[in-house]
CSV table of C-alpha atoms in Angstrom, one decimal:
chain,number,residue,atom,x,y,z
A,14,MET,CA,-237.6,-221.9,-67.2
A,15,LYS,CA,-234.4,-220.1,-67.6
A,16,ARG,CA,-237.0,-217.1,-68.7
A,17,ARG,CA,-238.4,-217.0,-65.4
A,18,ARG,CA,-234.8,-216.8,-63.6
A,19,LYS,CA,-233.9,-214.4,-65.4
A,20,ASP,CA,-237.1,-212.5,-65.1
A,21,ARG,CA,-236.9,-213.0,-61.1
A,22,SER,CA,-233.0,-211.4,-60.8
A,23,ASN,CA,-234.5,-208.7,-63.1
A,24,GLN,CA,-236.3,-208.4,-60.4
A,25,GLN,CA,-233.8,-208.6,-57.4
A,26,SER,CA,-231.9,-205.4,-59.0
A,27,PRO,CA,-234.3,-202.8,-59.1
A,28,SER,CA,-232.5,-200.1,-61.4
A,29,PRO,CA,-230.3,-197.8,-60.2
A,30,SER,CA,-233.2,-194.7,-60.9
A,31,SER,CA,-235.2,-196.5,-58.4
A,32,SER,CA,-233.3,-197.6,-55.6
A,33,GLY,CA,-230.2,-195.0,-55.4
A,34,LYS,CA,-227.9,-197.9,-56.0
A,35,CYS,CA,-225.7,-199.0,-58.8
A,36,SER,CA,-226.1,-202.2,-60.1
A,37,VAL,CA,-223.2,-205.2,-59.3
A,38,GLY,CA,-224.0,-205.3,-62.9
A,39,GLY,CA,-224.5,-202.6,-64.6
A,40,SER,CA,-222.3,-201.0,-67.4
A,41,LYS,CA,-219.1,-199.8,-67.7
A,42,GLY,CA,-219.7,-196.7,-69.3
A,43,ASP,CA,-222.8,-195.6,-67.4
A,44,SER,CA,-222.3,-192.5,-67.1
A,45,SER,CA,-225.1,-191.2,-64.6
A,46,CYS,CA,-224.5,-194.8,-61.9
A,47,SER,CA,-220.9,-193.0,-62.1
A,48,PHE,CA,-221.7,-189.5,-61.3
A,49,ASP,CA,-223.9,-190.0,-58.8
A,50,LYS,CA,-221.3,-193.0,-56.8
A,51,LYS,CA,-219.2,-189.1,-57.1
A,52,LEU,CA,-221.4,-187.3,-55.4
A,53,ARG,CA,-222.1,-189.2,-52.2
A,54,ILE,CA,-218.5,-190.0,-51.7
A,55,ALA,CA,-218.6,-186.4,-51.3
A,56,ALA,CA,-221.9,-185.8,-49.4
A,57,ALA,CA,-219.9,-188.5,-47.1
A,58,THR,CA,-216.9,-187.0,-46.5
A,59,VAL,CA,-218.2,-183.4,-45.7
A,60,VAL,CA,-220.9,-185.5,-43.1
A,61,LEU,CA,-217.2,-186.7,-41.5
A,62,LEU,CA,-215.5,-183.7,-41.5
A,63,ALA,CA,-218.5,-181.9,-39.4
A,64,VAL,CA,-218.2,-184.7,-37.6
A,65,ALA,CA,-214.3,-184.8,-36.6
A,66,ILE,CA,-215.5,-180.7,-35.9
A,67,THR,CA,-217.5,-181.2,-33.6
A,68,CYS,CA,-215.4,-184.2,-31.6
A,69,VAL,CA,-212.4,-181.6,-31.5
A,70,PHE,CA,-214.7,-178.6,-30.0
A,71,LEU,CA,-216.8,-180.6,-27.4
A,72,ALA,CA,-212.8,-182.2,-26.2
A,73,SER,CA,-211.5,-179.3,-26.2
A,74,THR,CA,-213.9,-177.4,-24.1
A,75,SER,CA,-214.2,-180.9,-21.5
A,76,ARG,CA,-210.6,-180.7,-20.4
A,77,SER,CA,-210.7,-176.1,-20.1
A,78,GLY,CA,-213.9,-176.0,-18.3
A,79,GLU,CA,-214.9,-172.8,-20.4
A,80,PRO,CA,-213.9,-171.1,-23.6
A,81,ALA,CA,-210.6,-170.6,-24.5
A,82,GLN,CA,-208.9,-167.1,-24.1
A,83,LYS,CA,-206.6,-164.7,-25.4
A,84,PRO,CA,-202.8,-165.4,-23.4
A,85,SER,CA,-202.7,-162.3,-22.0
A,86,SER,CA,-200.5,-159.4,-22.9
A,87,PRO,CA,-198.3,-156.8,-21.0
A,88,GLY,CA,-200.1,-155.0,-17.9
A,89,SER,CA,-203.2,-157.1,-18.4
A,90,PRO,CA,-204.2,-158.4,-14.9
A,91,GLY,CA,-203.1,-161.9,-16.0
A,92,HIS,CA,-199.6,-160.7,-16.7
A,93,SER,CA,-196.4,-159.9,-14.8
A,94,GLY,CA,-193.1,-159.0,-15.8
A,95,SER,CA,-191.6,-160.8,-12.8
A,96,SER,CA,-191.1,-164.3,-12.2
A,97,ARG,CA,-193.0,-164.0,-8.5
A,98,SER,CA,-195.6,-163.0,-10.1
A,99,SER,CA,-196.1,-165.0,-12.6
A,100,ARG,CA,-197.7,-167.9,-11.0
A,101,PRO,CA,-200.3,-169.8,-13.3
A,102,GLN,CA,-204.1,-169.1,-12.4
A,103,THR,CA,-206.0,-171.7,-10.9
A,104,PRO,CA,-209.8,-170.0,-9.7
A,105,PRO,CA,-211.0,-171.9,-6.5
A,106,PRO,CA,-213.2,-175.0,-6.3
A,107,THR,CA,-217.6,-174.3,-7.2
A,108,SER,CA,-218.3,-176.0,-3.3
A,109,ASN,CA,-215.4,-173.7,-1.2
A,110,PRO,CA,-217.3,-172.9,2.9
A,111,GLY,CA,-214.3,-170.9,3.1
A,112,ARG,CA,-215.8,-168.2,1.1
A,113,PRO,CA,-218.7,-167.5,2.7
A,114,GLY,CA,-221.5,-166.1,-0.2
A,115,THR,CA,-220.2,-167.2,-2.5
A,116,ARG,CA,-221.3,-169.5,-5.3
A,117,LYS,CA,-222.1,-173.1,-4.4
A,118,ASP,CA,-223.8,-174.3,-7.1
A,119,GLY,CA,-222.4,-176.1,-10.3
A,120,ARG,CA,-221.3,-173.0,-12.5
A,121,PRO,CA,-218.4,-172.7,-13.7
A,122,PRO,CA,-215.5,-171.6,-12.4
A,123,PRO,CA,-214.9,-167.8,-12.0
A,124,SER,CA,-212.5,-166.2,-13.7
A,125,ALA,CA,-210.5,-164.2,-10.6
A,126,PRO,CA,-206.7,-163.3,-11.3
A,127,SER,CA,-205.4,-165.4,-8.4
A,128,GLY,CA,-202.0,-165.5,-6.6
A,129,GLY,CA,-199.4,-163.5,-7.9
A,130,ALA,CA,-201.7,-161.9,-10.7
A,131,THR,CA,-201.8,-157.9,-9.8
A,132,ILE,CA,-205.8,-156.7,-9.7
A,133,THR,CA,-206.2,-153.6,-11.4
A,134,PRO,CA,-208.3,-150.7,-11.4
A,135,ASP,CA,-209.7,-151.2,-15.6
A,136,TRP,CA,-209.4,-154.7,-15.0
A,137,LEU,CA,-211.6,-154.4,-12.3
A,138,SER,CA,-214.1,-152.1,-14.4
A,139,GLU,CA,-214.5,-154.7,-16.7
A,140,GLN,CA,-215.1,-156.9,-14.0
A,141,ILE,CA,-217.9,-154.3,-13.1
A,142,ALA,CA,-219.3,-153.8,-16.8
A,143,LEU,CA,-220.2,-157.2,-17.2
A,144,HIS,CA,-221.7,-158.8,-14.2
A,145,LEU,CA,-223.3,-155.9,-12.5
A,146,PRO,CA,-225.6,-155.3,-15.0
A,147,ARG,CA,-225.9,-159.8,-14.7
A,148,LEU,CA,-227.3,-159.3,-11.2
A,149,ASP,CA,-230.6,-160.4,-9.8
A,150,GLU,CA,-231.3,-157.2,-7.8
A,151,GLY,CA,-234.6,-158.2,-6.9
A,152,ALA,CA,-233.6,-161.3,-5.6
A,153,LEU,CA,-230.8,-158.8,-3.7
A,154,LYS,CA,-232.5,-157.0,-2.0
A,155,ARG,CA,-234.9,-160.1,-0.8
A,156,ARG,CA,-231.7,-161.2,1.2
A,157,MET,CA,-230.4,-157.6,2.7
A,158,ALA,CA,-234.1,-156.7,4.2
A,159,ALA,CA,-234.4,-160.1,5.6
A,160,ARG,CA,-230.9,-159.6,7.5
A,161,ARG,CA,-231.1,-156.4,8.8
A,162,HIS,CA,-235.5,-158.6,9.5
A,163,PHE,CA,-234.5,-157.6,14.1
A,164,PRO,CA,-237.6,-158.8,16.0
A,165,ASP,CA,-236.2,-158.9,19.4
A,166,LYS,CA,-234.0,-155.5,20.0
A,167,ASN,CA,-235.4,-154.2,22.8
A,168,GLU,CA,-234.9,-157.7,24.3
A,169,TYR,CA,-231.7,-157.6,24.7
A,170,MET,CA,-231.4,-154.8,25.3
A,171,LEU,CA,-233.3,-155.3,28.9
A,172,GLN,CA,-230.7,-158.3,28.9
A,173,GLY,CA,-228.0,-156.2,28.2
A,174,ARG,CA,-228.0,-153.7,30.8
A,175,GLN,CA,-229.4,-156.7,33.2
A,176,TYR,CA,-226.0,-157.9,32.7
A,177,ALA,CA,-224.5,-154.5,33.3
A,178,MET,CA,-226.4,-154.4,37.2
A,179,GLN,CA,-224.2,-157.8,37.6
A,180,LYS,CA,-221.0,-157.1,36.3
A,181,ARG,CA,-221.1,-159.7,34.1
A,182,TRP,CA,-219.5,-157.8,31.7
A,183,ASP,CA,-218.2,-160.1,28.7
A,184,ASN,CA,-222.4,-160.8,29.0
A,185,ALA,CA,-223.6,-156.9,28.6
A,186,THR,CA,-220.8,-156.0,25.4
A,187,HIS,CA,-222.3,-159.0,23.9
A,188,ALA,CA,-225.5,-158.3,24.5
A,189,PHE,CA,-225.4,-154.5,23.1
A,190,ARG,CA,-222.6,-154.9,20.4
A,191,HIS,CA,-225.7,-157.6,18.6
A,192,VAL,CA,-228.1,-154.5,19.3
A,193,LEU,CA,-225.2,-152.2,17.0
A,194,GLU,CA,-225.0,-154.7,14.4
A,195,TYR,CA,-228.4,-154.4,13.8
A,196,ASP,CA,-229.3,-150.5,14.5
A,197,PRO,CA,-225.2,-148.4,14.3
A,198,PHE,CA,-226.5,-145.9,15.0
A,199,ASP,CA,-228.8,-146.4,18.2
A,200,GLN,CA,-226.9,-143.8,20.8
A,201,ASN,CA,-228.3,-145.9,24.3
A,202,ALA,CA,-226.9,-149.0,23.3
A,203,GLY,CA,-223.2,-147.5,22.1
A,204,GLY,CA,-223.1,-145.3,25.3
A,205,PHE,CA,-224.0,-149.0,27.7
A,206,LEU,CA,-221.3,-150.9,26.0
A,207,ASN,CA,-219.0,-148.0,26.4
A,208,GLU,CA,-219.8,-147.4,30.5
A,209,CYS,CA,-219.0,-151.4,30.1
A,210,TYR,CA,-215.9,-150.6,29.2
A,211,ARG,CA,-215.5,-148.3,31.8
A,212,ASN,CA,-215.7,-150.9,33.6
A,213,MET,CA,-213.4,-153.8,32.1
A,214,TYR,CA,-210.8,-151.5,31.8
A,215,VAL,CA,-210.0,-149.0,34.2
A,216,ASP,CA,-206.7,-147.9,33.0
A,217,GLY,CA,-208.8,-147.1,29.6
A,218,PRO,CA,-208.7,-149.1,26.6
A,219,ARG,CA,-204.7,-148.9,26.2
A,220,GLY,CA,-202.5,-148.7,29.5
A,221,SER,CA,-198.6,-147.8,29.4
A,222,ILE,CA,-195.1,-149.5,29.0
A,223,THR,CA,-195.3,-152.0,31.8
A,224,ILE,CA,-192.0,-154.7,31.5
A,225,ASN,CA,-189.5,-154.8,27.5
A,226,LEU,CA,-191.2,-156.4,25.8
A,227,THR,CA,-188.2,-156.7,23.6
A,228,ASP,CA,-186.2,-158.2,25.8
A,229,VAL,CA,-189.0,-160.6,27.5
A,230,PHE,CA,-189.9,-161.9,24.3
A,231,LEU,CA,-185.9,-161.9,23.1
A,232,LYS,CA,-184.4,-162.9,25.6
A,233,LYS,CA,-186.5,-166.3,27.2
A,234,THR,CA,-186.8,-167.2,23.5
A,235,THR,CA,-183.4,-166.6,22.7
A,236,GLU,CA,-182.3,-168.6,25.4
A,237,HIS,CA,-184.3,-171.4,25.1
A,238,ALA,CA,-182.8,-172.0,21.5
A,239,ARG,CA,-179.2,-171.9,22.4
A,240,ARG,CA,-181.0,-174.8,24.6
A,241,GLY,CA,-182.5,-176.6,21.9
A,242,TRP,CA,-186.3,-177.4,23.7
A,243,VAL,CA,-188.2,-175.9,26.2
A,244,MET,CA,-190.8,-178.6,28.5
A,245,ALA,CA,-194.5,-176.6,28.1
A,246,HIS,CA,-197.9,-178.6,29.4
A,247,GLY,CA,-196.2,-181.6,29.5
A,248,ARG,CA,-194.9,-181.2,25.7
A,249,ASN,CA,-191.5,-181.3,24.4
A,250,ILE,CA,-191.2,-178.5,21.6
A,251,THR,CA,-188.1,-177.8,19.8
A,252,ILE,CA,-186.4,-174.5,18.7
A,253,THR,CA,-184.4,-173.2,16.7
A,254,ARG,CA,-183.0,-170.0,15.8
A,255,VAL,CA,-182.9,-169.8,11.7
A,256,HIS,CA,-181.0,-166.3,11.0
A,257,GLU,CA,-178.3,-164.4,13.9
A,258,GLN,CA,-180.0,-161.1,12.5
A,259,LEU,CA,-183.4,-161.3,12.4
A,260,PRO,CA,-185.5,-162.9,15.9
A,261,ALA,CA,-186.9,-165.4,14.3
A,262,PHE,CA,-187.2,-168.7,15.5
A,263,VAL,CA,-189.1,-172.2,14.5
A,264,MET,CA,-190.6,-174.1,17.1
A,265,ASP,CA,-191.6,-177.8,16.0
A,266,ASN,CA,-194.5,-180.2,17.8
A,267,PHE,CA,-195.9,-177.0,20.3
A,268,LEU,CA,-198.9,-178.6,19.3
A,269,SER,CA,-200.4,-181.5,19.4
A,270,GLU,CA,-202.3,-182.9,16.3
A,271,GLU,CA,-205.4,-183.5,18.4
A,272,GLU,CA,-204.6,-179.6,19.4
A,273,CYS,CA,-204.7,-179.0,16.0
A,274,ARG,CA,-208.3,-180.2,15.3
A,275,LEU,CA,-210.1,-178.2,17.9
A,276,PHE,CA,-209.5,-175.4,16.2
A,277,ASP,CA,-211.8,-176.8,13.3
A,278,GLY,CA,-214.9,-176.4,15.5
A,279,GLU,CA,-213.9,-172.9,16.4
A,280,ARG,CA,-213.6,-172.5,12.6
A,281,GLN,CA,-216.5,-173.7,11.0
A,282,ARG,CA,-218.8,-171.8,14.4
A,283,MET,CA,-217.3,-169.1,13.3
A,284,HIS,CA,-218.2,-168.7,9.6
A,285,GLY,CA,-221.7,-170.0,9.6
A,286,VAL,CA,-222.9,-166.3,11.6
A,287,TYR,CA,-221.4,-164.9,7.7
A,288,ASP,CA,-224.1,-166.2,5.2
A,289,VAL,CA,-224.5,-162.6,3.1
A,290,HIS,CA,-221.3,-161.0,0.9
A,291,PRO,CA,-219.1,-159.3,2.3
A,292,LEU,CA,-218.1,-155.7,1.1
A,293,ILE,CA,-215.2,-155.6,-1.3
A,294,CYS,CA,-212.6,-152.6,0.0
A,295,PHE,CA,-209.8,-151.0,-2.1
A,296,GLN,CA,-207.7,-148.8,0.2
A,297,ASN,CA,-205.3,-148.0,-3.1
A,298,SER,CA,-205.9,-144.4,-4.4
A,299,ALA,CA,-206.3,-146.1,-7.7
A,300,PHE,CA,-208.9,-147.5,-6.8
A,301,PHE,CA,-211.4,-145.5,-5.1
A,302,ASN,CA,-210.4,-142.6,-7.4
A,303,HIS,CA,-210.8,-144.5,-10.3
A,304,PRO,CA,-213.2,-141.9,-12.5
A,305,ARG,CA,-215.3,-145.3,-13.5
A,306,LEU,CA,-215.3,-146.7,-10.6
A,307,LYS,CA,-215.5,-143.5,-7.6
A,308,GLN,CA,-219.3,-143.6,-7.8
A,309,TYR,CA,-220.1,-147.0,-6.7
A,310,ILE,CA,-217.8,-145.8,-3.3
A,311,ILE,CA,-219.7,-146.1,0.0
A,312,PRO,CA,-219.8,-142.5,1.6
A,313,ASP,CA,-216.5,-142.5,4.4
A,314,THR,CA,-215.3,-145.6,3.4
A,315,TYR,CA,-212.8,-146.8,0.4
A,316,CYS,CA,-216.0,-149.8,0.2
A,317,PHE,CA,-217.9,-150.6,-2.5
A,318,ASN,CA,-221.9,-150.8,-2.2
A,319,GLN,CA,-224.2,-153.3,-1.9
A,320,GLY,CA,-224.5,-155.1,-5.9
A,321,VAL,CA,-221.6,-154.0,-6.7
A,322,SER,CA,-219.6,-156.1,-3.4
A,323,ALA,CA,-222.3,-158.3,-4.4
A,324,ALA,CA,-221.4,-159.0,-8.4
A,325,LEU,CA,-217.8,-158.9,-8.0
A,326,ALA,CA,-217.9,-161.7,-5.0
A,327,PRO,CA,-217.9,-164.8,-7.0
A,328,HIS,CA,-214.8,-163.4,-9.1
A,329,LEU,CA,-212.6,-162.7,-7.1
A,330,ASN,CA,-210.4,-164.8,-5.0
A,331,TRP,CA,-209.0,-163.8,-0.7
A,332,SER,CA,-207.4,-165.3,2.3
A,333,THR,CA,-209.7,-165.6,5.7
A,334,SER,CA,-209.1,-164.1,8.6
A,335,ALA,CA,-211.6,-164.6,11.4
A,336,ALA,CA,-210.8,-163.2,15.1
A,337,CYS,CA,-210.9,-165.7,18.1
A,338,SER,CA,-211.6,-163.0,20.9
A,339,ARG,CA,-211.2,-162.9,24.2
A,340,GLY,CA,-214.4,-165.2,25.5
A,341,GLU,CA,-214.4,-166.9,22.2
A,342,CYS,CA,-212.7,-169.3,21.3
A,343,GLY,CA,-211.5,-171.5,24.9
A,344,THR,CA,-208.9,-173.1,23.1
A,345,ALA,CA,-207.7,-169.9,21.8
A,346,THR,CA,-206.6,-169.4,25.8
A,347,MET,CA,-204.7,-172.8,26.2
A,348,VAL,CA,-202.2,-171.5,22.9
A,349,GLU,CA,-201.8,-168.3,24.9
A,350,ASP,CA,-201.0,-169.5,28.3
A,351,ARG,CA,-198.1,-171.9,26.1
A,352,ILE,CA,-197.0,-168.8,23.9
A,353,SER,CA,-195.8,-166.7,26.9
A,354,ILE,CA,-194.3,-170.0,28.7
A,355,VAL,CA,-192.5,-170.6,25.5
A,356,ALA,CA,-192.0,-167.1,23.8
A,357,GLY,CA,-192.4,-165.1,27.2
A,358,LEU,CA,-195.3,-162.9,25.3
A,359,PRO,CA,-197.9,-161.6,27.9
A,360,GLN,CA,-201.4,-161.8,27.2
A,361,ASP,CA,-202.3,-158.8,28.0
A,362,HIS,CA,-200.1,-157.5,25.8
A,363,GLY,CA,-201.0,-159.3,22.7
A,364,LEU,CA,-204.6,-158.7,19.6
A,365,SER,CA,-207.5,-160.6,19.4
A,366,MET,CA,-206.1,-164.4,17.3
A,367,GLN,CA,-207.4,-164.8,14.1
A,368,LEU,CA,-207.7,-168.0,12.4
A,369,LEU,CA,-206.3,-167.4,8.8
A,370,SER,CA,-207.8,-169.6,5.9
A,371,TYR,CA,-206.3,-170.3,2.3
A,372,PRO,CA,-207.1,-172.5,-0.9
A,373,ALA,CA,-205.6,-173.3,-3.8
A,374,GLY,CA,-204.0,-170.6,-6.1
A,375,VAL,CA,-204.4,-167.9,-3.4
A,376,SER,CA,-201.3,-166.3,-0.8
A,377,TYR,CA,-200.8,-163.1,0.7
A,378,ASN,CA,-197.9,-161.0,-0.8
A,379,ASP,CA,-194.8,-158.6,1.0
A,380,HIS,CA,-195.8,-157.1,4.1
A,381,THR,CA,-193.8,-155.9,7.2
A,382,ASP,CA,-196.3,-156.2,10.7
A,383,CYS,CA,-194.8,-153.2,11.7
A,384,ALA,CA,-195.6,-149.7,10.1
A,385,THR,CA,-192.7,-149.8,7.5
A,386,GLY,CA,-190.3,-147.0,8.0
A,387,PHE,CA,-191.2,-146.5,11.4
A,388,CYS,CA,-188.9,-144.9,14.5
A,389,GLY,CA,-189.2,-145.0,17.8
A,390,VAL,CA,-190.9,-147.6,20.3
A,391,THR,CA,-191.3,-145.9,23.3
A,392,SER,CA,-194.0,-143.1,21.9
A,393,ASP,CA,-197.2,-143.5,22.3
A,394,LYS,CA,-197.8,-144.5,17.7
A,395,GLY,CA,-194.9,-146.7,19.1
A,396,MET,CA,-196.9,-149.0,22.3
A,397,VAL,CA,-199.7,-149.1,19.7
A,398,ASP,CA,-197.4,-150.7,16.9
A,399,ARG,CA,-197.5,-154.6,16.1
A,400,ALA,CA,-193.5,-155.7,17.8
A,401,ALA,CA,-193.7,-159.4,18.0
A,402,THR,CA,-195.8,-162.3,16.0
A,403,PHE,CA,-196.4,-165.6,16.9
A,404,LEU,CA,-198.3,-168.4,13.9
A,405,VAL,CA,-198.6,-172.0,14.5
A,406,TYR,CA,-200.2,-174.1,11.6
A,407,LEU,CA,-203.1,-175.9,12.0
A,408,ASN,CA,-202.0,-178.4,8.8
A,409,GLU,CA,-199.8,-179.4,6.4
A,410,VAL,CA,-200.2,-178.3,2.9
A,411,ASP,CA,-197.7,-178.4,-0.5
A,412,GLY,CA,-197.1,-174.5,-1.4
A,413,GLY,CA,-198.2,-172.3,1.3
A,414,GLU,CA,-194.8,-171.3,2.5
A,415,LEU,CA,-193.9,-168.3,5.2
A,416,SER,CA,-190.7,-166.6,3.1
A,417,PHE,CA,-189.0,-163.9,4.4
A,418,THR,CA,-187.8,-162.2,0.9
A,419,LYS,CA,-184.8,-159.8,2.1
A,420,LEU,CA,-183.4,-163.3,3.9
A,421,ASN,CA,-184.1,-166.1,1.1
A,422,ILE,CA,-185.5,-168.1,3.8
A,423,SER,CA,-188.9,-170.4,2.9
A,424,ILE,CA,-191.1,-172.4,6.5
A,425,LYS,CA,-193.2,-175.1,5.0
A,426,PRO,CA,-196.4,-175.7,7.0
A,427,LYS,CA,-197.0,-178.5,9.5
A,428,CYS,CA,-199.3,-179.0,11.8
A,429,GLY,CA,-198.5,-177.5,15.0
A,430,ARG,CA,-195.5,-176.5,14.2
A,431,ALA,CA,-194.7,-172.2,15.1
A,432,VAL,CA,-193.1,-169.5,13.9
A,433,THR,CA,-192.4,-166.4,15.8
A,434,PHE,CA,-190.7,-163.1,14.5
A,435,SER,CA,-189.8,-160.0,15.9
A,436,SER,CA,-190.9,-157.3,14.1
A,437,PHE,CA,-188.2,-154.3,15.0
A,438,ASN,CA,-184.6,-154.0,15.3
A,439,ASN,CA,-182.6,-150.8,17.5
A,440,ASP,CA,-185.9,-149.4,17.9
A,441,CYS,CA,-187.2,-148.9,14.2
A,442,CYS,CA,-189.2,-151.2,11.9
A,443,ASP,CA,-187.2,-154.1,10.7
A,444,VAL,CA,-187.5,-154.5,7.0
A,445,LEU,CA,-185.4,-157.9,7.5
A,446,SER,CA,-189.1,-158.9,9.1
A,447,THR,CA,-190.3,-158.5,5.6
A,448,HIS,CA,-193.2,-161.2,4.9
A,449,ARG,CA,-195.2,-163.1,3.2
A,450,SER,CA,-197.1,-166.2,2.8
A,451,GLU,CA,-196.2,-168.6,-0.6
A,452,MET,CA,-199.2,-169.6,-2.6
A,453,VAL,CA,-200.5,-172.8,-1.9
A,454,ALA,CA,-200.1,-175.1,-5.3
A,455,ALA,CA,-202.4,-175.0,-7.2
A,456,HIS,CA,-203.2,-178.8,-7.4
A,457,GLU,CA,-203.5,-178.9,-3.7
A,458,THR,CA,-207.3,-180.2,-2.7
A,459,ARG,CA,-207.2,-178.9,0.8
A,460,ARG,CA,-207.2,-175.3,2.7
A,461,LYS,CA,-204.0,-174.1,4.3
A,462,PHE,CA,-205.5,-173.5,8.2
A,463,ALA,CA,-203.1,-171.7,11.1
A,464,ILE,CA,-203.6,-169.2,13.5
A,465,GLN,CA,-202.0,-166.1,14.4
A,466,LYS,CA,-201.7,-163.6,17.1
A,467,TRP,CA,-199.3,-159.9,17.2
A,468,TYR,CA,-197.7,-158.5,19.9
A,469,ARG,CA,-197.5,-154.8,20.7
A,470,TYR,CA,-195.4,-153.0,23.4
A,471,GLY,CA,-197.8,-151.4,24.9
A,472,LEU,CA,-200.5,-153.3,26.9
A,473,ALA,CA,-203.3,-154.1,25.1
A,474,PRO,CA,-206.1,-155.8,27.2
A,475,PHE,CA,-208.6,-154.0,25.4
A,476,GLU,CA,-206.8,-154.4,21.1
A,477,SER,CA,-208.0,-159.2,22.4
A,478,GLU,CA,-212.1,-157.6,22.7
A,479,ARG,CA,-214.3,-157.8,19.6
A,480,HIS,CA,-214.9,-153.8,18.9
A,481,ARG,CA,-218.3,-152.9,17.5
A,482,SER,CA,-219.1,-152.6,14.2
A,483,PRO,CA,-219.0,-149.3,12.6
A,484,PRO,CA,-221.6,-146.5,11.3
A,485,VAL,CA,-221.4,-147.4,8.5
A,486,LYS,CA,-225.1,-147.4,7.2
A,487,GLU,CA,-225.6,-149.6,3.9
A,488,ARG,CA,-223.5,-152.2,5.4
A,489,LEU,CA,-225.5,-154.9,6.7
A,490,PRO,CA,-225.4,-157.2,9.5
A,491,TYR,CA,-222.9,-159.3,11.1
A,492,GLN,CA,-221.6,-158.2,7.4
A,493,PRO,CA,-217.7,-159.0,6.4
A,494,ALA,CA,-215.9,-157.6,4.6
A,495,VAL,CA,-212.5,-157.9,2.3
A,496,SER,CA,-209.9,-155.7,2.4
A,497,CYS,CA,-207.9,-155.9,-1.2
A,498,ASP,CA,-204.4,-153.0,-1.7
A,499,TYR,CA,-201.5,-153.2,-3.6
A,500,ILE,CA,-198.6,-154.0,-1.1
A,501,LEU,CA,-195.6,-152.4,-0.4
A,502,ASP,CA,-194.5,-150.0,-3.0
A,503,GLY,CA,-198.0,-150.2,-5.6
A,504,GLY,CA,-196.9,-154.8,-5.9
A,505,GLU,CA,-199.1,-157.6,-6.5
A,506,THR,CA,-202.8,-156.8,-5.2
A,507,SER,CA,-204.2,-159.5,-1.7
A,508,CYS,CA,-207.5,-159.7,-1.2
A,509,ARG,CA,-208.2,-161.0,2.5
A,510,TRP,CA,-211.7,-161.2,4.1
A,511,TYR,CA,-212.6,-160.6,7.8
A,512,ASP,CA,-215.2,-161.1,10.0
A,513,PHE,CA,-214.6,-158.2,11.8
A,514,TRP,CA,-214.3,-154.9,10.1
A,515,PRO,CA,-211.4,-154.0,9.4
A,516,PHE,CA,-210.7,-150.2,10.5
A,517,ALA,CA,-208.2,-149.2,7.7
A,518,THR,CA,-210.9,-149.6,5.1
A,519,LEU,CA,-213.4,-146.2,6.3
A,520,LYS,CA,-211.7,-143.0,5.5
């Protein structure tokens, strides 16, 4: 019986060589068992160490969303010596309705310098070298061909001529401008459009000074500010002057929350037309004369060609400006009427209203609305300079203040809050009016929205029209432009998307 149990125990305790395990009753001096045990411990340690390293790497990449980058050195696009420029860089969201033609899928966010970071020619050259070879040229050509297809040009020409015969000038100009979007060199459409303008504006595109805009604007607004309020369209609007030297005023309750929301539909409608990448333009000679960049510039412009613009667009950050020209936005007419009542700024001295939008991490840098250093308001040049600005916020966000940098004054965005100021003092462009739009906070999930309107000393009824696009052969129909430039003495770079063609991008 004992022998049978012993045999059974021997069967249940296989040798180390057969099972890979040392027996519990193995002898203490068994060298093969001791070596095998040490080998297994070492192998397990190596495996655990590899797993730990893998987990740390995966955790770090999931937090950042992309591989870690080296810190920027002085002179690089992400570095600046000033405290104003050293704000954290925050890439915009991957799905951004305010940036037509950019990525809307789940790919990693763009790596553009944002907000205060300066875009340099060398950084731009590196981005082109990196992203241009990856561009799907075949897909781009197909999109461009589809965009240029205009099957009903003759129909629009016929409509335009019929409207002109009926003296329905607004409808006629819309039809002819539509033709010129697809064929900017069509001389017939251009001639008919100019004929419409001559009938609409008998005194020509620009008239003479009929009133002293400074007196009307400053006297009326200052009078309301002394009283502290004014009634307009049944609203009690409070008015405060924010500085004695600069004629700048803050008006709360200028628009109601419901009136602010009226512009949501206008913005969506305006942006819906421009579902194509913009042409990227740099007006500073450091860019368009750069030896590695000038080969990509479209002749007679400061803009990069279609391929480079399409490759760069997902990697730049910008604010947007959509024009609300005469007859396009019913809501704008209501606001312009209220501006004339409250601030004494007449509509026929105003330019087209702009619908502005700023995503998180984007600012617009120091500038004046008038030509810096210019004097001579009553001269021909002075008549067309921007003498007064009227801005209305449409929502409230973190950051995004309007700052008068020479005066250390900041005004927070708030739905319905208006800010108006004069850009001239003693017949000269006033440097005290230097201002900037501060960066929208990096954590902000909402975009900042505002409307803006400029006013001139001279009559400017024609300036509220949507102008025809320039004859640039490479431009696509209804293709927007992004204009980037150093603002004031080679400082930071600001970029802005325009649905109307900024003529400053033409040589």
